[in-house]
Amino acid sequence: MQTIENYNFAGQKAFVRVDFNVPLDENFNITDDARIRAAMPTLKKIIGDGGSVIIGSHLGRPKGVTDKFSLKHILGHVSELLGTDVQFANDCIGEEAKIKASALQPGEVLLLENLRFYAEEEGKPRGLAENATDEEKSIAKKAVKESQKKFTETLASYADAYVNDAFGTAHRAHASTALIAAYFDVDHKMFGYLMEKEVKAVEKILNDINRPFTAIMGGSKVSSKIEIIENLLNKVDNLIIAGGMTYTFTKAQGGQIGKSLCEDDKLDLALDLMKKAKDKGVNLVLAVDAKIADDFSNDAKTDFVDVDKIPDGWEGLDIGPKTEEIFAEVIKKSKTILWNGPTGVFEFDNFTHGSRNVGEAIVEATKNGAFSLVGGGDSVACVNKFGLADGVSYVSTGGGALLEAIEGKVLPGIEAIRGY
């Protein structure tokens, strides 16, 4: 498989799929440019070689052309970070894009307009009536798929090489993330530096494990983490359950959880996962106490109670000090660590302590030689908020892509480059 480090882009044009899906405020100012900065090494390598770059990305989930999701809003910042004036094409497959891509000189960069302005990028029909028949849906889907081929061919025609540096979209079989790779031979398609690092981090977590291996799974719903948890039960030594999922497990065992978040239809599932963990010899670690509040608010009245004795009218918004000690002890003894999901409502400053404690324990374990991977939007936000990102082994930029990889699924964006 070709690697970006070994490839010489001199005199060549590279189509680089990045993930510039960054948050913007109401004035279109970027509030977090981490994803843009993460792609800089790849873009600068190509320019440094004497190549030119056509950048493709999406922004948001538009249902057609809309100024709110135009990539022109980030053009200035991309130019600033790259240290060169980046050109812009107002349509990713229009005549302007074709002309500008064709005219690119070595060292020049072109940013295409939002790929998702076209339904062909995702391959999903738009504008169907709510009462559309199955036949109408089928016809619309077929039409989009047929035009998707021409869309993909156009994007591929701009370049001599294809570089996928968008791990955050690697789980999508979209035109620019997977289908386009078929138009380049094995010597002219490759991962970017970011994608390489993401893939290696995930593979280390799943296949190159130093034990004990501990996974900390947070999040509000058991239902959204079922496949991940079940796959991890075949790999981990310790599985820490945190966040809103805590209370589904607690209630399933007969505990009183007040008005805490709970999936009442998943109580049997929680018990089943506990049994599976026991049968597989996995140490399933659950909270024993909680920081509770009488309202879902940073300024609510708070107290600490046993996790299974939360009074009516109160809800658990973070773990308690006893649980912090239990979690930290397990984490600090670990040699491989995966953290996905905070322990509580870390967005509220009064309920950050548990998540911070977990993060600090991971940093300490990492200092002692553990490999630690932090992934998922909220976990990444946690380590950034607490200034702990530099203390862990790797912070993933991929949310859904990371989770699907952990579930054991083959990601289309990776398969398209590797061929398997």
CSV table of C-alpha atoms in Angstrom, one decimal:
chain,number,residue,atom,x,y,z
A,1,MET,CA,0.0,0.0,0.0
A,2,GLN,CA,1.3,3.5,-0.9
A,3,THR,CA,2.2,5.8,1.9
A,4,ILE,CA,2.1,9.6,1.9
A,5,GLU,CA,5.6,9.8,3.4
A,6,ASN,CA,7.1,7.8,0.5
A,7,TYR,CA,5.1,9.5,-2.3
A,8,ASN,CA,6.6,12.4,-4.2
A,9,PHE,CA,3.9,14.9,-5.3
A,10,ALA,CA,6.2,17.1,-7.4
A,11,GLY,CA,4.4,18.3,-10.5
A,12,GLN,CA,1.2,16.4,-9.5
A,13,LYS,CA,-2.2,17.4,-8.3
A,14,ALA,CA,-3.7,15.7,-5.3
A,15,PHE,CA,-7.4,15.5,-4.4
A,16,VAL,CA,-7.3,15.5,-0.6
A,17,ARG,CA,-10.5,14.6,1.3
A,18,VAL,CA,-10.3,16.3,4.7
A,19,ASP,CA,-12.8,16.7,7.5
A,20,PHE,CA,-13.2,20.5,7.9
A,21,ASN,CA,-16.7,20.0,9.5
A,22,VAL,CA,-15.9,22.6,12.2
A,23,PRO,CA,-18.3,24.4,14.5
A,24,LEU,CA,-19.2,28.0,13.5
A,25,ASP,CA,-20.9,30.7,15.6
A,26,GLU,CA,-23.7,32.9,14.4
A,27,ASN,CA,-21.2,35.2,12.7
A,28,PHE,CA,-19.5,32.3,10.9
A,29,ASN,CA,-16.4,32.4,13.1
A,30,ILE,CA,-14.7,29.1,13.8
A,31,THR,CA,-15.1,28.2,17.4
A,32,ASP,CA,-12.8,25.1,17.3
A,33,ASP,CA,-10.3,24.6,14.5
A,34,ALA,CA,-8.8,21.3,15.7
A,35,ARG,CA,-9.9,19.4,12.6
A,36,ILE,CA,-8.4,22.0,10.2
A,37,ARG,CA,-5.1,22.0,12.1
A,38,ALA,CA,-5.1,18.2,12.1
A,39,ALA,CA,-5.0,18.1,8.3
A,40,MET,CA,-2.1,20.7,7.9
A,41,PRO,CA,0.8,18.1,7.9
A,42,THR,CA,-0.7,16.3,5.0
A,43,LEU,CA,-1.5,19.5,3.0
A,44,LYS,CA,1.9,21.0,3.7
A,45,LYS,CA,3.7,17.8,2.7
A,46,ILE,CA,2.1,17.9,-0.8
A,47,ILE,CA,2.9,21.6,-1.2
A,48,GLY,CA,6.4,21.1,0.1
A,49,ASP,CA,7.0,18.4,-2.5
A,50,GLY,CA,6.0,20.8,-5.3
A,51,GLY,CA,2.6,19.5,-5.8
A,52,SER,CA,-0.8,21.3,-5.9
A,53,VAL,CA,-3.8,20.5,-3.8
A,54,ILE,CA,-7.6,20.3,-4.4
A,55,ILE,CA,-9.3,20.1,-1.0
A,56,GLY,CA,-12.7,18.5,-0.7
A,57,SER,CA,-14.8,18.5,2.5
A,58,HIS,CA,-18.3,18.7,3.9
A,59,LEU,CA,-19.7,21.1,6.5
A,60,GLY,CA,-22.8,20.3,8.4
A,61,ARG,CA,-25.7,18.4,7.0
A,62,PRO,CA,-27.2,20.6,4.2
A,63,LYS,CA,-30.1,19.5,2.1
A,64,GLY,CA,-29.0,21.5,-0.8
A,65,VAL,CA,-27.0,24.8,-1.4
A,66,THR,CA,-27.2,27.0,1.7
A,67,ASP,CA,-24.9,29.9,2.7
A,68,LYS,CA,-24.9,28.7,6.3
A,69,PHE,CA,-22.8,25.6,5.3
A,70,SER,CA,-20.6,27.2,2.7
A,71,LEU,CA,-16.9,26.5,3.1
A,72,LYS,CA,-16.1,30.0,2.0
A,73,HIS,CA,-16.6,30.9,5.7
A,74,ILE,CA,-13.4,28.9,6.6
A,75,LEU,CA,-11.3,29.9,3.5
A,76,GLY,CA,-9.4,32.7,5.3
A,77,HIS,CA,-8.4,30.5,8.2
A,78,VAL,CA,-7.3,27.7,6.0
A,79,SER,CA,-5.2,30.2,4.0
A,80,GLU,CA,-3.7,31.5,7.3
A,81,LEU,CA,-2.8,28.1,8.6
A,82,LEU,CA,-1.3,27.0,5.3
A,83,GLY,CA,0.6,30.2,4.8
A,84,THR,CA,-0.6,30.7,1.3
A,85,ASP,CA,-3.7,32.2,-0.4
A,86,VAL,CA,-6.1,29.3,-1.0
A,87,GLN,CA,-8.3,29.7,-4.1
A,88,PHE,CA,-12.0,28.9,-3.8
A,89,ALA,CA,-14.5,27.2,-6.2
A,90,ASN,CA,-18.1,28.1,-5.7
A,91,ASP,CA,-19.3,24.7,-6.9
A,92,CYS,CA,-17.4,21.5,-6.4
A,93,ILE,CA,-18.2,20.0,-9.8
A,94,GLY,CA,-19.0,23.2,-11.8
A,95,GLU,CA,-17.1,24.7,-14.7
A,96,GLU,CA,-15.3,27.1,-12.3
A,97,ALA,CA,-14.0,24.1,-10.3
A,98,LYS,CA,-12.8,22.3,-13.4
A,99,ILE,CA,-11.1,25.4,-14.8
A,100,LYS,CA,-9.4,26.3,-11.5
A,101,ALA,CA,-8.3,22.7,-10.8
A,102,SER,CA,-6.9,22.4,-14.3
A,103,ALA,CA,-4.9,25.7,-14.0
A,104,LEU,CA,-3.4,24.9,-10.6
A,105,GLN,CA,0.3,25.4,-10.5
A,106,PRO,CA,2.8,23.7,-8.1
A,107,GLY,CA,2.4,24.9,-4.6
A,108,GLU,CA,-1.2,26.2,-5.2
A,109,VAL,CA,-4.3,25.1,-3.3
A,110,LEU,CA,-7.9,25.1,-4.3
A,111,LEU,CA,-10.8,24.6,-1.8
A,112,LEU,CA,-13.9,23.2,-3.3
A,113,GLU,CA,-17.4,24.2,-2.1
A,114,ASN,CA,-19.2,21.9,0.3
A,115,LEU,CA,-19.4,18.4,-1.3
A,116,ARG,CA,-22.7,17.7,0.5
A,117,PHE,CA,-24.5,20.5,-1.4
A,118,TYR,CA,-25.0,17.6,-3.9
A,119,ALA,CA,-27.1,14.6,-2.9
A,120,GLU,CA,-24.7,12.5,-5.0
A,121,GLU,CA,-21.9,12.9,-2.4
A,122,GLU,CA,-23.9,10.8,0.1
A,123,GLY,CA,-25.9,8.9,-2.5
A,124,LYS,CA,-29.2,9.6,-0.8
A,125,PRO,CA,-32.2,11.2,-2.6
A,126,ARG,CA,-33.6,14.5,-1.3
A,127,GLY,CA,-36.9,16.3,-1.6
A,128,LEU,CA,-39.1,13.2,-1.4
A,129,ALA,CA,-42.6,13.8,-0.1
A,130,GLU,CA,-43.3,12.4,3.3
A,131,ASN,CA,-46.0,10.2,1.7
A,132,ALA,CA,-43.7,9.0,-1.1
A,133,THR,CA,-44.4,5.4,-2.0
A,134,ASP,CA,-41.7,2.7,-1.8
A,135,GLU,CA,-41.6,2.7,-5.6
A,136,GLU,CA,-41.0,6.4,-5.7
A,137,LYS,CA,-38.3,6.1,-3.1
A,138,SER,CA,-36.7,3.3,-5.1
A,139,ILE,CA,-36.7,5.3,-8.4
A,140,ALA,CA,-35.3,8.4,-6.6
A,141,LYS,CA,-32.5,6.3,-5.0
A,142,LYS,CA,-31.6,4.7,-8.3
A,143,ALA,CA,-31.4,8.1,-10.0
A,144,VAL,CA,-29.1,9.5,-7.4
A,145,LYS,CA,-26.9,6.4,-7.6
A,146,GLU,CA,-26.6,6.7,-11.3
A,147,SER,CA,-25.7,10.4,-11.2
A,148,GLN,CA,-23.3,9.7,-8.3
A,149,LYS,CA,-20.9,7.9,-10.7
A,150,LYS,CA,-20.6,11.0,-12.9
A,151,PHE,CA,-20.2,13.2,-9.7
A,152,THR,CA,-17.4,10.9,-8.5
A,153,GLU,CA,-15.7,10.8,-11.9
A,154,THR,CA,-15.6,14.6,-12.1
A,155,LEU,CA,-14.0,14.9,-8.7
A,156,ALA,CA,-11.4,12.2,-9.6
A,157,SER,CA,-10.6,13.9,-12.9
A,158,TYR,CA,-9.1,16.9,-11.1
A,159,ALA,CA,-6.1,15.0,-9.8
A,160,ASP,CA,-3.3,12.6,-10.3
A,161,ALA,CA,-3.4,11.2,-6.8
A,162,TYR,CA,-6.1,10.7,-4.1
A,163,VAL,CA,-5.4,11.2,-0.4
A,164,ASN,CA,-8.0,10.4,2.3
A,165,ASP,CA,-7.2,12.3,5.5
A,166,ALA,CA,-10.8,12.4,6.8
A,167,PHE,CA,-11.1,9.7,9.4
A,168,GLY,CA,-14.2,11.3,10.8
A,169,THR,CA,-16.0,10.3,7.6
A,170,ALA,CA,-14.3,6.9,7.1
A,171,HIS,CA,-17.4,5.0,8.1
A,172,ARG,CA,-19.3,6.6,5.2
A,173,ALA,CA,-19.3,5.0,1.8
A,174,HIS,CA,-19.7,8.5,0.1
A,175,ALA,CA,-18.4,9.6,-3.2
A,176,SER,CA,-15.4,11.5,-1.9
A,177,THR,CA,-14.5,9.2,1.0
A,178,ALA,CA,-14.6,5.8,-0.7
A,179,LEU,CA,-16.0,5.6,-4.2
A,180,ILE,CA,-13.4,8.0,-5.7
A,181,ALA,CA,-10.6,5.7,-4.7
A,182,ALA,CA,-11.6,3.2,-7.4
A,183,TYR,CA,-10.4,5.8,-10.0
A,184,PHE,CA,-6.8,5.7,-8.8
A,185,ASP,CA,-4.4,2.7,-8.9
A,186,VAL,CA,-2.8,1.4,-5.8
A,187,ASP,CA,0.3,3.5,-6.3
A,188,HIS,CA,-1.7,6.8,-6.5
A,189,LYS,CA,-4.1,6.5,-3.5
A,190,MET,CA,-3.1,6.6,0.1
A,191,PHE,CA,-4.0,7.8,3.6
A,192,GLY,CA,-3.0,11.2,4.8
A,193,TYR,CA,-0.9,11.6,8.0
A,194,LEU,CA,-3.9,12.1,10.2
A,195,MET,CA,-5.7,9.1,8.8
A,196,GLU,CA,-2.6,6.9,9.2
A,197,LYS,CA,-2.3,7.9,12.9
A,198,GLU,CA,-6.0,7.2,13.5
A,199,VAL,CA,-5.9,3.8,11.9
A,200,LYS,CA,-2.8,2.8,13.8
A,201,ALA,CA,-4.3,4.0,17.1
A,202,VAL,CA,-7.5,2.0,16.6
A,203,GLU,CA,-5.5,-1.1,15.5
A,204,LYS,CA,-3.3,-0.9,18.6
A,205,ILE,CA,-6.4,-0.7,20.8
A,206,LEU,CA,-8.0,-3.7,19.1
A,207,ASN,CA,-5.1,-5.9,18.1
A,208,ASP,CA,-1.9,-5.0,19.9
A,209,ILE,CA,-3.1,-5.0,23.5
A,210,ASN,CA,-0.9,-4.8,26.6
A,211,ARG,CA,-2.8,-5.9,29.6
A,212,PRO,CA,-4.7,-5.1,31.7
A,213,PHE,CA,-6.9,-3.4,29.1
A,214,THR,CA,-9.6,-1.1,30.4
A,215,ALA,CA,-12.4,0.6,28.5
A,216,ILE,CA,-14.3,3.5,30.0
A,217,MET,CA,-17.7,3.8,28.3
A,218,GLY,CA,-19.9,6.8,29.1
A,219,GLY,CA,-22.8,8.2,27.3
A,220,SER,CA,-26.5,8.6,28.0
A,221,LYS,CA,-27.9,5.4,26.4
A,222,VAL,CA,-27.1,1.8,26.6
A,223,SER,CA,-28.9,1.2,23.3
A,224,SER,CA,-26.4,3.4,21.4
A,225,LYS,CA,-23.4,1.5,22.8
A,226,ILE,CA,-24.7,-2.1,22.7
A,227,GLU,CA,-22.5,-3.3,19.8
A,228,ILE,CA,-19.4,-1.5,21.1
A,229,ILE,CA,-19.8,-3.0,24.6
A,230,GLU,CA,-20.4,-6.5,23.2
A,231,ASN,CA,-17.3,-6.3,21.1
A,232,LEU,CA,-15.2,-4.9,23.9
A,233,LEU,CA,-16.3,-7.8,26.2
A,234,ASN,CA,-14.3,-10.0,24.0
A,235,LYS,CA,-11.2,-7.9,24.4
A,236,VAL,CA,-11.0,-6.0,27.7
A,237,ASP,CA,-10.1,-7.0,31.2
A,238,ASN,CA,-12.0,-4.2,32.8
A,239,LEU,CA,-15.1,-2.4,31.5
A,240,ILE,CA,-16.1,0.8,33.3
A,241,ILE,CA,-19.7,1.9,32.8
A,242,ALA,CA,-20.3,5.7,33.3
A,243,GLY,CA,-22.5,8.5,32.4
A,244,GLY,CA,-26.3,8.2,31.9
A,245,MET,CA,-26.0,4.5,31.3
A,246,THR,CA,-25.1,4.1,35.0
A,247,TYR,CA,-28.8,4.5,36.0
A,248,THR,CA,-30.2,1.9,33.6
A,249,PHE,CA,-27.8,-0.7,35.1
A,250,THR,CA,-28.6,0.5,38.6
A,251,LYS,CA,-32.4,0.3,38.1
A,252,ALA,CA,-32.0,-3.1,36.4
A,253,GLN,CA,-30.6,-4.4,39.7
A,254,GLY,CA,-33.5,-3.0,41.7
A,255,GLY,CA,-32.0,0.3,42.7
A,256,GLN,CA,-33.8,3.6,43.3
A,257,ILE,CA,-32.7,6.2,40.8
A,258,GLY,CA,-35.1,9.1,41.3
A,259,LYS,CA,-35.6,11.0,38.0
A,260,SER,CA,-32.2,10.0,36.6
A,261,LEU,CA,-31.8,9.3,32.9
A,262,CYS,CA,-32.9,5.7,32.3
A,263,GLU,CA,-33.9,3.4,29.4
A,264,ASP,CA,-36.7,1.4,31.0
A,265,ASP,CA,-36.9,-0.8,27.9
A,266,LYS,CA,-33.3,-1.8,28.2
A,267,LEU,CA,-33.2,-3.1,31.8
A,268,ASP,CA,-33.1,-6.8,30.6
A,269,LEU,CA,-30.3,-5.8,28.2
A,270,ALA,CA,-28.3,-4.3,31.1
A,271,LEU,CA,-28.7,-7.5,33.1
A,272,ASP,CA,-27.7,-9.6,30.0
A,273,LEU,CA,-24.5,-7.5,29.5
A,274,MET,CA,-23.6,-8.0,33.2
A,275,LYS,CA,-24.0,-11.8,32.8
A,276,LYS,CA,-21.9,-11.8,29.6
A,277,ALA,CA,-19.2,-9.9,31.3
A,278,LYS,CA,-19.2,-12.4,34.2
A,279,ASP,CA,-19.2,-15.4,31.8
A,280,LYS,CA,-16.2,-13.9,30.0
A,281,GLY,CA,-14.3,-13.0,33.1
A,282,VAL,CA,-14.5,-9.3,32.5
A,283,ASN,CA,-14.4,-7.0,35.5
A,284,LEU,CA,-17.5,-4.8,34.9
A,285,VAL,CA,-17.1,-1.7,37.1
A,286,LEU,CA,-20.2,0.3,38.0
A,287,ALA,CA,-20.7,3.4,40.1
A,288,VAL,CA,-21.4,3.0,43.8
A,289,ASP,CA,-22.3,6.6,44.6
A,290,ALA,CA,-23.5,9.7,42.6
A,291,LYS,CA,-23.5,13.4,42.8
A,292,ILE,CA,-27.2,14.2,42.5
A,293,ALA,CA,-29.1,17.4,41.8
A,294,ASP,CA,-32.7,18.5,42.3
A,295,ASP,CA,-32.7,20.1,38.8
A,296,PHE,CA,-30.9,19.7,35.5
A,297,SER,CA,-28.9,22.8,36.1
A,298,ASN,CA,-25.4,23.9,37.0
A,299,ASP,CA,-26.9,25.9,39.9
A,300,ALA,CA,-29.1,23.1,41.3
A,301,LYS,CA,-29.0,22.0,44.9
A,302,THR,CA,-26.6,19.0,45.1
A,303,ASP,CA,-25.8,16.1,47.4
A,304,PHE,CA,-23.9,12.8,47.4
A,305,VAL,CA,-25.8,9.5,47.9
A,306,ASP,CA,-25.4,5.8,47.1
A,307,VAL,CA,-26.2,5.3,43.4
A,308,ASP,CA,-29.1,3.0,44.2
A,309,LYS,CA,-30.7,5.3,46.8
A,310,ILE,CA,-31.4,8.4,44.8
A,311,PRO,CA,-34.6,10.1,46.2
A,312,ASP,CA,-37.6,11.0,44.1
A,313,GLY,CA,-37.3,14.3,42.4
A,314,TRP,CA,-33.5,14.1,42.2
A,315,GLU,CA,-31.2,12.9,39.4
A,316,GLY,CA,-27.6,11.7,39.1
A,317,LEU,CA,-25.5,14.1,37.1
A,318,ASP,CA,-22.0,12.8,38.0
A,319,ILE,CA,-20.2,10.0,39.9
A,320,GLY,CA,-19.5,10.4,43.6
A,321,PRO,CA,-16.1,10.4,45.4
A,322,LYS,CA,-16.2,6.7,46.3
A,323,THR,CA,-16.7,5.8,42.6
A,324,GLU,CA,-13.9,8.2,41.6
A,325,GLU,CA,-11.5,6.2,43.8
A,326,ILE,CA,-12.7,2.9,42.4
A,327,PHE,CA,-12.5,4.0,38.7
A,328,ALA,CA,-9.1,5.7,39.3
A,329,GLU,CA,-7.6,2.6,40.9
A,330,VAL,CA,-8.6,0.4,38.0
A,331,ILE,CA,-7.4,2.9,35.4
A,332,LYS,CA,-4.0,3.5,37.0
A,333,LYS,CA,-3.2,-0.3,37.0
A,334,SER,CA,-4.0,-0.5,33.2
A,335,LYS,CA,-1.6,-0.8,30.3
A,336,THR,CA,-4.1,-0.2,27.5
A,337,ILE,CA,-7.0,2.4,28.0
A,338,LEU,CA,-9.9,3.4,25.8
A,339,TRP,CA,-12.1,6.3,27.0
A,340,ASN,CA,-15.3,7.1,25.2
A,341,GLY,CA,-17.8,9.2,27.1
A,342,PRO,CA,-17.7,11.3,30.2
A,343,THR,CA,-18.9,10.3,33.7
A,344,GLY,CA,-21.5,13.0,34.0
A,345,VAL,CA,-22.8,16.3,32.7
A,346,PHE,CA,-19.3,17.8,32.3
A,347,GLU,CA,-20.7,20.8,30.4
A,348,PHE,CA,-21.9,22.1,33.8
A,349,ASP,CA,-18.9,23.2,35.8
A,350,ASN,CA,-20.4,21.8,39.0
A,351,PHE,CA,-20.5,18.3,37.5
A,352,THR,CA,-17.0,18.0,36.0
A,353,HIS,CA,-15.2,16.5,38.9
A,354,GLY,CA,-15.8,12.8,37.9
A,355,SER,CA,-14.7,13.2,34.3
A,356,ARG,CA,-11.7,15.3,35.3
A,357,ASN,CA,-10.7,12.6,37.8
A,358,VAL,CA,-11.0,9.9,35.1
A,359,GLY,CA,-8.9,12.0,32.7
A,360,GLU,CA,-6.2,12.6,35.3
A,361,ALA,CA,-6.0,8.9,36.2
A,362,ILE,CA,-5.6,8.1,32.5
A,363,VAL,CA,-2.8,10.7,32.2
A,364,GLU,CA,-1.0,9.1,35.2
A,365,ALA,CA,-1.4,5.6,33.7
A,366,THR,CA,0.0,7.0,30.4
A,367,LYS,CA,3.0,8.4,32.2
A,368,ASN,CA,3.6,4.9,33.6
A,369,GLY,CA,3.7,3.4,30.2
A,370,ALA,CA,0.1,2.7,29.2
A,371,PHE,CA,-1.3,3.4,25.7
A,372,SER,CA,-4.4,5.6,26.0
A,373,LEU,CA,-6.8,6.4,23.3
A,374,VAL,CA,-9.5,9.1,23.9
A,375,GLY,CA,-12.3,9.2,21.3
A,376,GLY,CA,-15.8,10.5,20.8
A,377,GLY,CA,-16.9,14.1,20.8
A,378,ASP,CA,-17.6,14.5,24.5
A,379,SER,CA,-14.5,12.7,25.7
A,380,VAL,CA,-12.4,14.8,23.4
A,381,ALA,CA,-14.1,17.9,24.7
A,382,CYS,CA,-13.4,16.7,28.2
A,383,VAL,CA,-9.6,16.4,27.8
A,384,ASN,CA,-9.5,19.7,25.9
A,385,LYS,CA,-11.5,21.5,28.6
A,386,PHE,CA,-9.3,20.1,31.4
A,387,GLY,CA,-6.0,20.6,29.5
A,388,LEU,CA,-5.2,16.9,29.5
A,389,ALA,CA,-5.0,16.2,25.8
A,390,ASP,CA,-1.2,16.3,25.8
A,391,GLY,CA,-1.0,13.8,28.6
A,392,VAL,CA,-2.7,10.9,26.7
A,393,SER,CA,-1.3,8.8,23.9
A,394,TYR,CA,-3.8,9.7,21.2
A,395,VAL,CA,-6.9,11.9,20.9
A,396,SER,CA,-9.1,10.7,18.0
A,397,THR,CA,-10.8,13.2,15.6
A,398,GLY,CA,-13.3,10.6,14.6
A,399,GLY,CA,-16.6,10.2,16.5
A,400,GLY,CA,-18.9,7.8,14.6
A,401,ALA,CA,-15.9,6.3,12.6
A,402,LEU,CA,-14.0,5.5,15.8
A,403,LEU,CA,-17.1,3.9,17.4
A,404,GLU,CA,-17.8,1.7,14.3
A,405,ALA,CA,-14.2,0.7,14.2
A,406,ILE,CA,-14.3,-0.3,17.9
A,407,GLU,CA,-17.5,-2.3,17.1
A,408,GLY,CA,-15.3,-4.3,14.7
A,409,LYS,CA,-16.8,-3.0,11.5
A,410,VAL,CA,-14.8,-2.5,8.3
A,411,LEU,CA,-14.8,1.2,7.5
A,412,PRO,CA,-15.4,2.0,3.7
A,413,GLY,CA,-13.0,4.9,3.7
A,414,ILE,CA,-10.2,2.6,4.9
A,415,GLU,CA,-11.2,-0.4,2.8
A,416,ALA,CA,-11.2,1.7,-0.4
A,417,ILE,CA,-7.5,2.6,0.1
A,418,ARG,CA,-6.3,-0.8,1.4
A,419,GLY,CA,-8.4,-2.9,-0.8
A,420,TYR,CA,-9.5,-5.1,2.1
